[in-house]
Amino acid sequence: LTKDRYNVKRGEYSLLTDGHMAFFMNLLGQNRVINDPSECESYNIDWIKNVRGQSRCILKPRTTEEVSKILEFCNENKLAVCPQGGNTGLVGGSVPVFDEIVISTALMNQIESIDEISGVIVCQAGCILENIDQQIGEKGLMVPLDLGAKGSCHIGGNVSTNAGGLRLLRYGNLHGSVLGVEAVKANGEILDCLSTLKKDNTGYHLKHLFIGSEGSLGVVTKVAIQCPTKPKAINMAFLGVESFDSVLTTFRRCKNELGEILSSFELIDALSLDVVTGHYKMQSPIPQFPFYILIETHGSCNEHDEEKLNRFLESAMGDGVVLDGTATNQPSKMKQLWELRESITQGLLMDGYVFKYDLSIPIKEFYAIVDVMNEKIGKDAVRICGYGHIGDSNIHLNLSFKEYSKEMHNKIEPFVYEYTSSLKGSVSAEHGIGFRKSKYVHYSKSPAAINLMQDIKRMMDPNKILNPYKVLPESS
Ligand code: FAD
């Protein structure tokens, strides 16, 4: 259990009674209140199986009004809650630490409107990312966000974590593309900031409080998102290079030569690719190299894009910056290339226990942390590898071991955060703080910033019922 491994003390919240359960059953009906221990299990364990809570009450509202009534009741009765979307979060934020009531958005899965001209869609928080993309795809639009967990994660979870993903380089982050948010405050009040306007400077931009606050300030119930037009032409390349310097040179040239069509630039190191060629027996289209680069372009004219990409490849390979590579625009081949990249996260779990770090590091020093950790930990690990969104200076550093050990944990943390901080990086680039990183926020935020965040939390959730033990360090 999380509370034992991490030595946390339960807050002074009420214990769930039959009277509380009767209220929830009355509100939602029996089918939407789960209390059977075996059914509760999957809501208590996170995706990477790092943390486990012990909630015996999972609530599945369908509407904003139901969420509002649940929160009003929980606030009055001092019952702690944990909002949960697809439960694909990687920092232990989506599952309870103790017996918090889980508010699952799984049944809040309706797309309410799609404006084909402006590209603005409005949907409930529990819509699965991939489902939205498919539905709006039929109307020539795409979601400006894509990630390996797209088949399970919910848009409300994406907004609450300010998820980045594979194409942030091109389409920007959710603070830009989310136009409006509807959320329910801790006291049950519904906050309608569901603007569908691109420009709306009427006072404070309150929606931003809910983008990336990981369920600590309210439950997101609906979102309005600006969606771009689906590209008519998609091309990809998979390249092998000899050194990290060559990766940087390739990136620079890519930006210069592919310019406006570049939609993704991802790095995979040799040991990361080994995860999927080893555990899943996937085939790499090129022989072994120390580093691989995955490039994708989105454009409106295939002839033009293909020519640009081929010209870029010819020159980069001609100069010896890129040693080998393959380019394609066949959907099945592109899918295979994406699978190589997207399956790494899951495949790593087959090594045993994985310490995962999602760091923003200034691009020149981006990869050095893998070497530093190799020097520090060396042979004790099954694997120390790095991959990620290099186009956004975001590395996923992973250290896998046969099993969890406290000793190794102490050897890695807080060192990895100190190191990142010394480079003026961020200890959480896109996954959030959740439970596992709350005591490390100070490595990336000043005391004044943390105080202000704590003031905002106190103001919006005075009884601290929303996702306790997460995001912020305990205030004094
Ligand atoms: P959950 O995991 O259920 O919740 C995440 C956090 O948000 C929790 O703190 C939860 O309490 C809160 N929350 C959820 N819904 C709501 C709501 N409606 N209102 C308020 N709070 C809420 N992340 C990236 O950024 N980029 C990636 O490229 C990426 N790739 C991934 C690949 C894989 C294979 C996996 C498993 C995960 C990946 N992630 C990535 C992490 C994860 O998918 C994202 O953080 C995602 O946005 C979480 O969405 P979710 O619906 O699963 O949220």
Coordinates of C-alpha atoms and ligand atoms in Angstrom, one line a residue:
L1 CA 0.0 0.0 0.0
T2 CA 1.1 3.5 -0.8
K3 CA 0.7 4.7 2.8
D4 CA 3.2 2.1 4.0
R5 CA 5.8 2.5 1.2
Y6 CA 5.8 6.2 1.4
N7 CA 5.1 6.6 5.1
V8 CA 2.2 9.0 4.9
K9 CA -0.4 9.8 7.6
R10 CA -4.1 9.9 6.8
G11 CA -5.6 13.3 7.0
E12 CA -8.4 14.1 9.5
Y13 CA -11.2 13.1 7.2
S14 CA -14.5 11.3 8.1
L15 CA -14.7 7.6 7.6
L16 CA -17.3 6.4 5.2
T17 CA -20.5 5.3 6.8
D18 CA -23.6 3.4 5.7
G19 CA -25.4 6.8 5.8
H20 CA -23.0 8.3 3.3
M21 CA -23.3 5.2 1.0
A22 CA -27.1 5.5 1.2
F23 CA -26.8 9.1 0.0
F24 CA -24.7 8.1 -3.0
M25 CA -26.9 5.2 -3.9
N26 CA -29.9 7.4 -3.8
L27 CA -28.2 10.0 -6.0
L28 CA -26.7 7.7 -8.6
G29 CA -28.5 4.4 -8.3
Q30 CA -26.9 1.1 -7.3
N31 CA -25.1 0.5 -10.6
R32 CA -23.1 3.7 -10.4
V33 CA -21.8 3.2 -6.9
I34 CA -19.1 0.5 -6.7
N35 CA -18.2 -0.9 -3.3
D36 CA -17.4 -4.5 -4.0
P37 CA -13.7 -4.9 -3.0
S38 CA -12.7 -6.8 -6.1
E39 CA -14.5 -4.4 -8.4
C40 CA -12.8 -1.5 -6.6
E41 CA -9.4 -2.9 -7.2
S42 CA -8.6 -1.5 -10.6
Y43 CA -9.6 2.0 -9.4
N44 CA -7.1 1.7 -6.6
I45 CA -4.0 0.8 -8.6
D46 CA -2.2 3.1 -11.0
W47 CA -1.2 2.2 -14.5
I48 CA 2.5 1.5 -13.6
K49 CA 1.5 -0.3 -10.5
N50 CA 3.6 1.9 -8.3
V51 CA 0.9 3.0 -5.9
R52 CA -2.2 1.4 -4.4
G53 CA -5.0 2.9 -2.3
Q54 CA -7.8 1.2 -0.5
S55 CA -11.0 3.0 -1.5
R56 CA -14.2 1.1 -1.0
C57 CA -16.4 3.7 -2.8
I58 CA -16.2 4.4 -6.5
L59 CA -18.8 6.9 -7.9
K60 CA -19.7 7.2 -11.5
P61 CA -21.7 10.4 -12.2
R62 CA -23.1 11.1 -15.7
T63 CA -23.7 14.8 -15.4
T64 CA -22.2 18.0 -14.0
E65 CA -25.1 18.3 -11.6
E66 CA -24.4 14.9 -10.1
V67 CA -20.7 15.8 -9.6
S68 CA -21.9 19.0 -8.0
K69 CA -24.1 17.1 -5.5
I70 CA -21.4 14.6 -4.7
L71 CA -18.9 17.3 -3.9
E72 CA -21.3 19.4 -1.9
F73 CA -22.1 16.4 0.2
C74 CA -18.4 15.3 0.6
N75 CA -17.4 18.8 1.5
E76 CA -20.1 19.1 4.2
N77 CA -19.2 15.7 5.5
K78 CA -15.4 16.1 5.2
L79 CA -15.0 13.1 3.0
A80 CA -11.9 13.2 0.8
V81 CA -12.2 12.5 -2.9
C82 CA -9.9 11.5 -5.8
P83 CA -11.1 12.5 -9.3
Q84 CA -10.2 9.8 -11.8
G85 CA -10.2 9.7 -15.6
G86 CA -8.7 6.9 -17.6
N87 CA -6.2 6.2 -14.8
T88 CA -3.2 6.3 -17.1
G89 CA -1.4 9.0 -15.1
L90 CA 2.2 8.2 -14.3
V91 CA 2.7 10.0 -11.1
G92 CA 0.3 8.3 -8.8
G93 CA -2.2 11.2 -8.8
S94 CA -5.2 9.3 -10.1
V95 CA -5.6 6.7 -7.4
P96 CA -6.5 7.2 -3.7
V97 CA -3.7 7.0 -1.1
F98 CA -6.0 5.9 1.7
D99 CA -9.8 5.5 1.4
E100 CA -10.6 8.6 -0.6
I101 CA -13.8 8.3 -2.6
V102 CA -13.0 7.9 -6.3
I103 CA -15.1 10.1 -8.6
S104 CA -14.7 8.4 -12.0
T105 CA -15.6 10.3 -15.2
A106 CA -16.0 7.1 -17.2
L107 CA -19.7 7.7 -17.9
M108 CA -19.3 11.4 -18.7
N109 CA -18.5 10.5 -22.3
Q110 CA -20.6 12.7 -24.6
I111 CA -19.3 15.0 -27.3
E112 CA -21.8 17.9 -27.0
S113 CA -20.9 19.9 -30.1
I114 CA -18.6 20.1 -33.0
D115 CA -18.3 23.3 -34.9
E116 CA -16.9 22.3 -38.3
I117 CA -16.0 25.9 -39.3
S118 CA -14.2 27.1 -36.2
G119 CA -13.0 23.7 -35.3
V120 CA -14.2 24.1 -31.7
I121 CA -15.6 21.1 -29.9
V122 CA -17.3 20.9 -26.6
C123 CA -17.3 17.5 -24.7
Q124 CA -17.7 16.0 -21.3
A125 CA -14.6 15.2 -19.3
G126 CA -14.8 11.5 -19.6
C127 CA -14.6 11.2 -23.4
I128 CA -11.7 9.0 -24.4
L129 CA -9.1 10.9 -26.4
E130 CA -9.0 8.4 -29.3
N131 CA -12.8 8.3 -29.5
I132 CA -12.9 12.1 -29.8
D133 CA -10.3 12.0 -32.5
Q134 CA -12.1 9.3 -34.5
Q135 CA -15.5 11.1 -34.2
I136 CA -14.2 14.6 -35.2
G137 CA -11.9 13.0 -37.8
E138 CA -15.1 12.2 -39.8
K139 CA -15.6 16.0 -40.0
G140 CA -12.1 16.7 -41.1
L141 CA -10.7 17.7 -37.7
M142 CA -8.2 16.3 -35.2
V143 CA -7.5 16.6 -31.5
P144 CA -4.4 18.8 -31.0
L145 CA -3.0 16.2 -28.7
D146 CA -1.8 12.6 -29.1
L147 CA -0.2 10.2 -26.7
G148 CA 0.5 6.6 -26.2
A149 CA -2.4 6.3 -23.7
K150 CA -4.9 7.7 -26.2
G151 CA -7.1 4.5 -26.1
S152 CA -7.7 4.9 -22.4
C153 CA -7.0 8.4 -21.2
H154 CA -9.9 10.9 -20.8
I155 CA -9.9 14.4 -22.1
G156 CA -10.7 15.7 -18.6
G157 CA -7.6 13.8 -17.4
N158 CA -5.5 15.3 -20.2
V159 CA -6.6 18.8 -19.3
S160 CA -6.1 18.2 -15.6
T161 CA -2.6 17.0 -16.2
N162 CA -1.9 19.5 -19.0
A163 CA -0.7 16.5 -21.0
G164 CA 1.8 17.2 -23.7
G165 CA 2.4 14.2 -25.9
L166 CA 3.8 13.5 -29.3
R167 CA 2.8 16.6 -31.3
L168 CA 3.1 19.5 -28.8
L169 CA 6.0 20.7 -30.9
R170 CA 3.5 21.6 -33.7
Y171 CA 0.1 22.1 -32.0
G172 CA 1.2 23.7 -28.7
N173 CA 0.1 22.8 -25.2
L174 CA -3.4 22.6 -23.7
H175 CA -3.1 26.1 -22.1
G176 CA -3.3 27.3 -25.7
S177 CA -5.9 25.0 -27.3
V178 CA -8.3 24.6 -24.4
L179 CA -10.7 27.6 -24.9
G180 CA -13.0 26.8 -22.0
V181 CA -13.5 24.6 -19.0
E182 CA -16.5 23.8 -16.9
A183 CA -15.5 22.6 -13.4
V184 CA -17.1 21.9 -10.1
K185 CA -15.5 23.5 -7.0
A186 CA -14.9 21.6 -3.8
N187 CA -18.1 23.0 -2.3
G188 CA -20.2 21.8 -5.2
E189 CA -20.5 25.2 -7.0
I190 CA -20.5 24.8 -10.8
L191 CA -18.0 27.2 -12.4
D192 CA -19.0 27.8 -16.0
C193 CA -15.9 29.1 -17.9
L194 CA -16.9 27.1 -21.0
S195 CA -16.1 29.8 -23.5
T196 CA -15.8 28.6 -27.1
L197 CA -14.1 31.9 -28.1
K198 CA -10.5 32.1 -29.1
K199 CA -10.3 35.6 -27.8
D200 CA -11.9 36.5 -24.4
N201 CA -10.0 38.8 -22.2
T202 CA -12.7 39.5 -19.7
G203 CA -10.8 39.4 -16.4
Y204 CA -8.7 36.6 -15.0
H205 CA -8.4 33.5 -17.2
L206 CA -9.7 31.1 -14.6
K207 CA -9.7 28.1 -16.9
H208 CA -6.0 27.9 -16.5
L209 CA -6.4 27.1 -12.8
F210 CA -7.9 23.7 -13.8
I211 CA -5.4 23.0 -16.6
G212 CA -2.6 21.0 -15.0
S213 CA -3.9 21.2 -11.4
E214 CA -4.5 17.5 -11.3
G215 CA -7.8 17.5 -9.5
S216 CA -6.6 19.5 -6.6
L217 CA -8.7 22.6 -7.3
G218 CA -11.9 21.2 -8.7
V219 CA -13.4 18.4 -10.9
V220 CA -13.3 19.3 -14.6
T221 CA -16.7 18.3 -16.1
K222 CA -16.6 19.8 -19.6
V223 CA -14.0 21.2 -22.0
A224 CA -14.0 23.3 -25.1
I225 CA -11.1 22.7 -27.4
Q226 CA -9.8 24.4 -30.5
C227 CA -9.1 21.5 -32.9
P228 CA -7.0 21.9 -36.0
T229 CA -7.8 20.6 -39.5
K230 CA -6.8 17.0 -40.0
P231 CA -3.7 17.0 -42.3
K232 CA -4.2 15.8 -45.9
A233 CA -0.6 14.6 -46.0
I234 CA 1.3 12.7 -43.3
N235 CA 4.9 11.6 -43.8
M236 CA 7.3 9.9 -41.5
A237 CA 11.0 9.1 -41.3
F238 CA 12.9 6.8 -38.9
L239 CA 16.6 7.6 -38.7
G240 CA 19.7 6.3 -37.0
V241 CA 22.5 8.5 -35.8
E242 CA 25.8 8.0 -34.1
S243 CA 25.8 10.6 -31.3
F244 CA 23.7 13.0 -29.4
D245 CA 25.4 15.9 -31.1
S246 CA 24.1 14.4 -34.4
V247 CA 20.6 14.3 -32.9
L248 CA 20.9 18.1 -32.2
T249 CA 22.2 18.9 -35.6
T250 CA 19.4 16.8 -37.2
F251 CA 16.8 18.7 -35.2
R252 CA 18.2 22.1 -36.2
R253 CA 18.2 21.1 -39.8
C254 CA 14.8 19.6 -39.6
K255 CA 13.4 22.9 -38.3
N256 CA 15.1 24.8 -41.0
E257 CA 14.3 22.5 -43.9
L258 CA 10.9 21.1 -42.9
G259 CA 9.7 24.3 -41.2
E260 CA 6.0 24.6 -41.0
I261 CA 5.2 20.9 -41.7
L262 CA 7.2 19.4 -38.9
S263 CA 4.7 17.8 -36.4
S264 CA 6.9 15.6 -34.3
F265 CA 10.6 15.0 -33.5
E266 CA 11.1 12.2 -31.1
L267 CA 14.3 10.6 -29.7
I268 CA 14.8 6.9 -28.8
D269 CA 18.1 5.7 -27.5
A270 CA 19.4 2.2 -28.2
L271 CA 18.3 0.7 -24.9
S272 CA 14.9 2.2 -25.3
L273 CA 14.4 0.6 -28.7
D274 CA 15.7 -2.7 -27.2
V275 CA 12.7 -2.6 -24.9
V276 CA 10.3 -3.1 -27.8
T277 CA 12.5 -5.2 -30.1
G278 CA 13.3 -7.4 -27.1
H279 CA 10.1 -7.7 -25.1
Y280 CA 7.7 -7.5 -28.0
K281 CA 9.9 -8.8 -30.8
M282 CA 9.0 -5.7 -32.9
Q283 CA 11.2 -5.1 -36.0
S284 CA 13.3 -2.0 -36.3
P285 CA 13.3 -0.9 -40.0
I286 CA 17.0 0.0 -39.7
P287 CA 20.1 -1.6 -38.1
Q288 CA 21.4 -0.8 -34.6
F289 CA 22.5 2.7 -33.8
P290 CA 23.2 4.6 -30.5
F291 CA 20.3 6.9 -31.2
Y292 CA 17.1 6.9 -33.3
I293 CA 15.0 9.8 -34.4
L294 CA 11.3 9.6 -35.4
I295 CA 10.1 12.5 -37.5
E296 CA 6.6 13.2 -38.7
T297 CA 5.2 15.9 -40.9
H298 CA 1.7 17.2 -41.3
G299 CA 0.8 19.2 -44.3
S300 CA -1.8 19.8 -47.0
C301 CA 0.0 18.6 -50.1
N302 CA 1.7 15.2 -50.2
E303 CA 3.8 15.9 -53.3
H304 CA 5.3 18.9 -51.7
D305 CA 5.8 17.3 -48.2
E306 CA 7.3 14.1 -49.6
E307 CA 9.7 16.1 -51.7
K308 CA 10.7 18.2 -48.8
L309 CA 11.3 15.3 -46.5
N310 CA 13.3 13.4 -49.2
R311 CA 15.4 16.4 -49.9
F312 CA 16.1 16.8 -46.2
L313 CA 17.0 13.1 -45.9
E314 CA 19.3 13.1 -48.9
S315 CA 21.3 16.1 -47.6
A316 CA 21.4 14.8 -44.0
M317 CA 22.6 11.4 -45.1
G318 CA 24.9 12.9 -47.7
D319 CA 26.7 14.9 -45.0
G320 CA 26.9 11.8 -42.7
V321 CA 24.9 13.4 -40.0
V322 CA 22.2 10.8 -40.4
L323 CA 23.7 7.3 -41.0
D324 CA 20.7 5.4 -42.1
G325 CA 17.0 6.1 -42.5
T326 CA 13.7 5.1 -44.0
A327 CA 10.8 7.3 -45.0
T328 CA 7.2 6.4 -45.6
N329 CA 3.7 7.7 -46.0
Q330 CA 1.9 4.3 -46.1
P331 CA -0.5 4.2 -43.2
S332 CA 0.4 0.7 -42.1
K333 CA 4.1 1.4 -42.0
M334 CA 3.6 4.7 -40.2
K335 CA 1.5 2.9 -37.6
Q336 CA 4.4 0.4 -37.1
L337 CA 6.9 3.3 -36.6
W338 CA 4.6 4.9 -34.0
E339 CA 4.2 1.6 -32.3
L340 CA 8.0 1.3 -31.9
R341 CA 7.9 4.6 -30.0
E342 CA 4.6 4.3 -28.2
S343 CA 5.2 0.8 -26.8
I344 CA 8.3 1.7 -24.9
T345 CA 6.4 2.9 -21.8
Q346 CA 4.5 -0.3 -21.4
G347 CA 7.4 -2.6 -22.5
L348 CA 9.6 -1.2 -19.8
L349 CA 7.3 -2.6 -17.1
M350 CA 8.3 -6.0 -18.3
D351 CA 11.8 -5.3 -16.9
G352 CA 10.5 -5.4 -13.4
Y353 CA 10.2 -2.2 -11.3
V354 CA 10.7 1.1 -13.1
F355 CA 11.7 4.4 -11.6
K356 CA 10.3 6.9 -14.2
Y357 CA 11.3 10.6 -14.5
D358 CA 9.7 13.0 -16.9
L359 CA 12.1 15.9 -17.1
S360 CA 12.5 19.1 -19.0
I361 CA 16.1 19.8 -19.5
P362 CA 17.7 22.5 -21.7
I363 CA 18.2 20.8 -25.0
K364 CA 22.0 20.9 -25.1
E365 CA 22.2 18.9 -21.9
F366 CA 19.2 16.8 -22.7
Y367 CA 20.8 13.4 -22.7
A368 CA 23.7 13.9 -20.3
I369 CA 21.5 12.7 -17.4
V370 CA 21.4 9.2 -18.8
D371 CA 25.2 9.1 -18.7
V372 CA 25.2 10.6 -15.2
M373 CA 22.8 8.0 -13.9
N374 CA 24.7 5.2 -15.6
E375 CA 27.8 6.3 -13.8
K376 CA 26.0 6.5 -10.5
I377 CA 23.9 3.3 -10.6
G378 CA 25.7 1.3 -13.3
K379 CA 25.3 -2.5 -13.3
D380 CA 22.7 -2.6 -10.5
A381 CA 20.0 -1.6 -13.0
V382 CA 18.4 -3.8 -15.6
R383 CA 18.4 -0.8 -17.9
I384 CA 18.9 2.9 -17.8
C385 CA 17.5 4.6 -20.8
G386 CA 16.2 7.9 -22.2
Y387 CA 13.6 8.6 -24.9
G388 CA 11.0 11.3 -25.4
H389 CA 9.9 14.5 -26.9
I390 CA 13.3 16.1 -27.7
G391 CA 11.6 18.7 -29.9
D392 CA 10.1 20.0 -26.7
S393 CA 13.3 19.4 -24.5
N394 CA 11.4 16.7 -22.6
I395 CA 13.2 13.5 -21.7
H396 CA 11.7 10.4 -20.2
L397 CA 14.5 8.9 -18.1
N398 CA 13.8 5.4 -17.0
L399 CA 15.7 3.2 -14.6
S400 CA 14.5 -0.4 -14.4
F401 CA 15.3 -3.0 -11.8
K402 CA 14.3 -6.5 -11.1
E403 CA 12.3 -5.3 -8.1
Y404 CA 11.7 -2.3 -6.0
S405 CA 14.3 -1.5 -3.3
K406 CA 14.2 1.4 -0.9
E407 CA 18.0 1.6 -1.0
M408 CA 18.0 2.2 -4.8
H409 CA 15.1 4.6 -4.4
N410 CA 17.2 6.7 -2.0
K411 CA 20.2 6.5 -4.3
I412 CA 18.2 7.9 -7.2
E413 CA 16.0 10.5 -5.5
P414 CA 16.4 13.3 -4.7
F415 CA 19.6 13.2 -6.7
V416 CA 17.9 13.1 -10.1
Y417 CA 15.8 16.2 -9.1
E418 CA 18.8 18.1 -7.7
Y419 CA 20.7 17.4 -10.9
T420 CA 17.7 18.6 -13.0
S421 CA 17.3 21.7 -10.9
S422 CA 21.0 22.5 -11.2
L423 CA 20.4 22.7 -15.0
K424 CA 17.4 24.9 -14.4
G425 CA 15.2 22.1 -15.8
S426 CA 11.7 21.0 -14.6
V427 CA 11.2 18.0 -12.4
S428 CA 7.9 17.3 -14.2
A429 CA 7.7 18.2 -17.8
E430 CA 4.3 16.8 -18.8
H431 CA 3.2 14.1 -16.4
G432 CA 2.4 16.4 -13.4
I433 CA 3.3 16.1 -9.8
G434 CA 0.6 13.7 -8.5
F435 CA 1.5 11.8 -5.3
R436 CA 5.0 10.8 -6.1
K437 CA 6.6 14.2 -6.7
S438 CA 4.7 16.5 -4.3
K439 CA 7.7 16.8 -2.0
Y440 CA 10.0 17.7 -4.9
V441 CA 8.1 20.7 -6.3
H442 CA 10.6 23.0 -4.7
Y443 CA 13.3 21.9 -7.1
S444 CA 11.4 23.7 -9.8
K445 CA 9.3 26.3 -8.0
S446 CA 10.4 29.1 -5.7
P447 CA 9.1 29.3 -2.1
A448 CA 7.0 32.3 -3.1
A449 CA 5.4 30.4 -5.9
I450 CA 4.7 27.4 -3.6
N451 CA 3.1 29.7 -1.0
L452 CA 0.9 31.3 -3.6
M453 CA -0.2 27.8 -4.8
Q454 CA -1.0 26.8 -1.3
D455 CA -3.0 30.0 -0.8
I456 CA -5.0 29.3 -3.9
K457 CA -5.6 25.7 -2.7
R458 CA -6.8 27.0 0.7
M459 CA -9.2 29.4 -0.9
M460 CA -10.7 26.9 -3.3
D461 CA -10.7 23.9 -1.1
P462 CA -10.6 24.9 2.5
N463 CA -11.5 21.4 3.8
K464 CA -8.7 19.9 1.6
I465 CA -11.1 17.2 0.3
L466 CA -9.8 17.3 -3.3
N467 CA -7.1 14.8 -4.1
P468 CA -5.3 15.1 -0.8
Y469 CA -1.6 14.2 -0.4
K470 CA -1.0 15.2 -4.0
V471 CA 0.5 18.1 -6.1
L472 CA 1.6 20.4 -3.2
P473 CA 3.9 19.7 -0.3
E474 CA 2.1 19.7 3.0
S475 CA 1.7 23.3 4.1
S476 CA 3.1 24.2 7.5
Ligands
FAD1 P1 -5.9 10.0 -14.8 O1 -4.7 9.2 -14.8 O2 -7.2 9.3 -14.4 O3 -5.7 11.2 -13.8 C1 -4.6 12.0 -13.9 C2 -4.7 13.2 -12.9 O4 -5.8 14.1 -13.3 C3 -5.1 12.7 -11.5 O5 -4.5 13.6 -10.6 C4 -6.6 12.9 -11.4 O6 -7.0 13.1 -10.1 C5 -6.8 14.1 -12.3 N1 -8.1 14.1 -13.0 C6 -8.5 13.1 -13.9 N2 -9.7 13.5 -14.4 C7 -10.0 14.7 -13.8 C8 -11.1 15.6 -13.9 N3 -12.1 15.3 -14.7 N4 -11.1 16.7 -13.1 C9 -10.1 16.9 -12.3 N5 -9.1 16.1 -12.1 C10 -9.0 15.0 -12.9 N6 1.4 12.1 -20.7 C11 1.8 13.1 -21.5 O7 1.6 14.2 -21.1 N7 2.4 12.9 -22.7 C12 2.6 11.6 -23.2 O8 3.2 11.5 -24.2 C13 2.1 10.5 -22.4 N8 2.3 9.3 -22.8 C14 1.8 8.2 -22.1 C15 1.9 7.0 -22.6 C16 1.4 5.9 -21.9 C17 1.6 4.5 -22.4 C18 0.8 6.1 -20.6 C19 0.3 5.0 -19.8 C20 0.7 7.4 -20.1 C21 1.2 8.5 -20.8 N9 1.1 9.8 -20.4 C22 1.5 10.8 -21.1 C23 0.5 10.0 -19.0 C24 -1.0 10.1 -19.0 O9 -1.6 9.4 -20.0 C25 -1.5 11.5 -19.1 O10 -1.2 12.1 -17.9 C26 -3.1 11.6 -19.2 O11 -3.3 13.0 -19.5 C27 -3.9 11.2 -18.0 O12 -5.2 11.1 -18.4 P2 -6.2 10.2 -17.6 O13 -7.6 10.4 -18.1 O14 -5.8 8.8 -17.6 O15 -6.1 10.8 -16.1

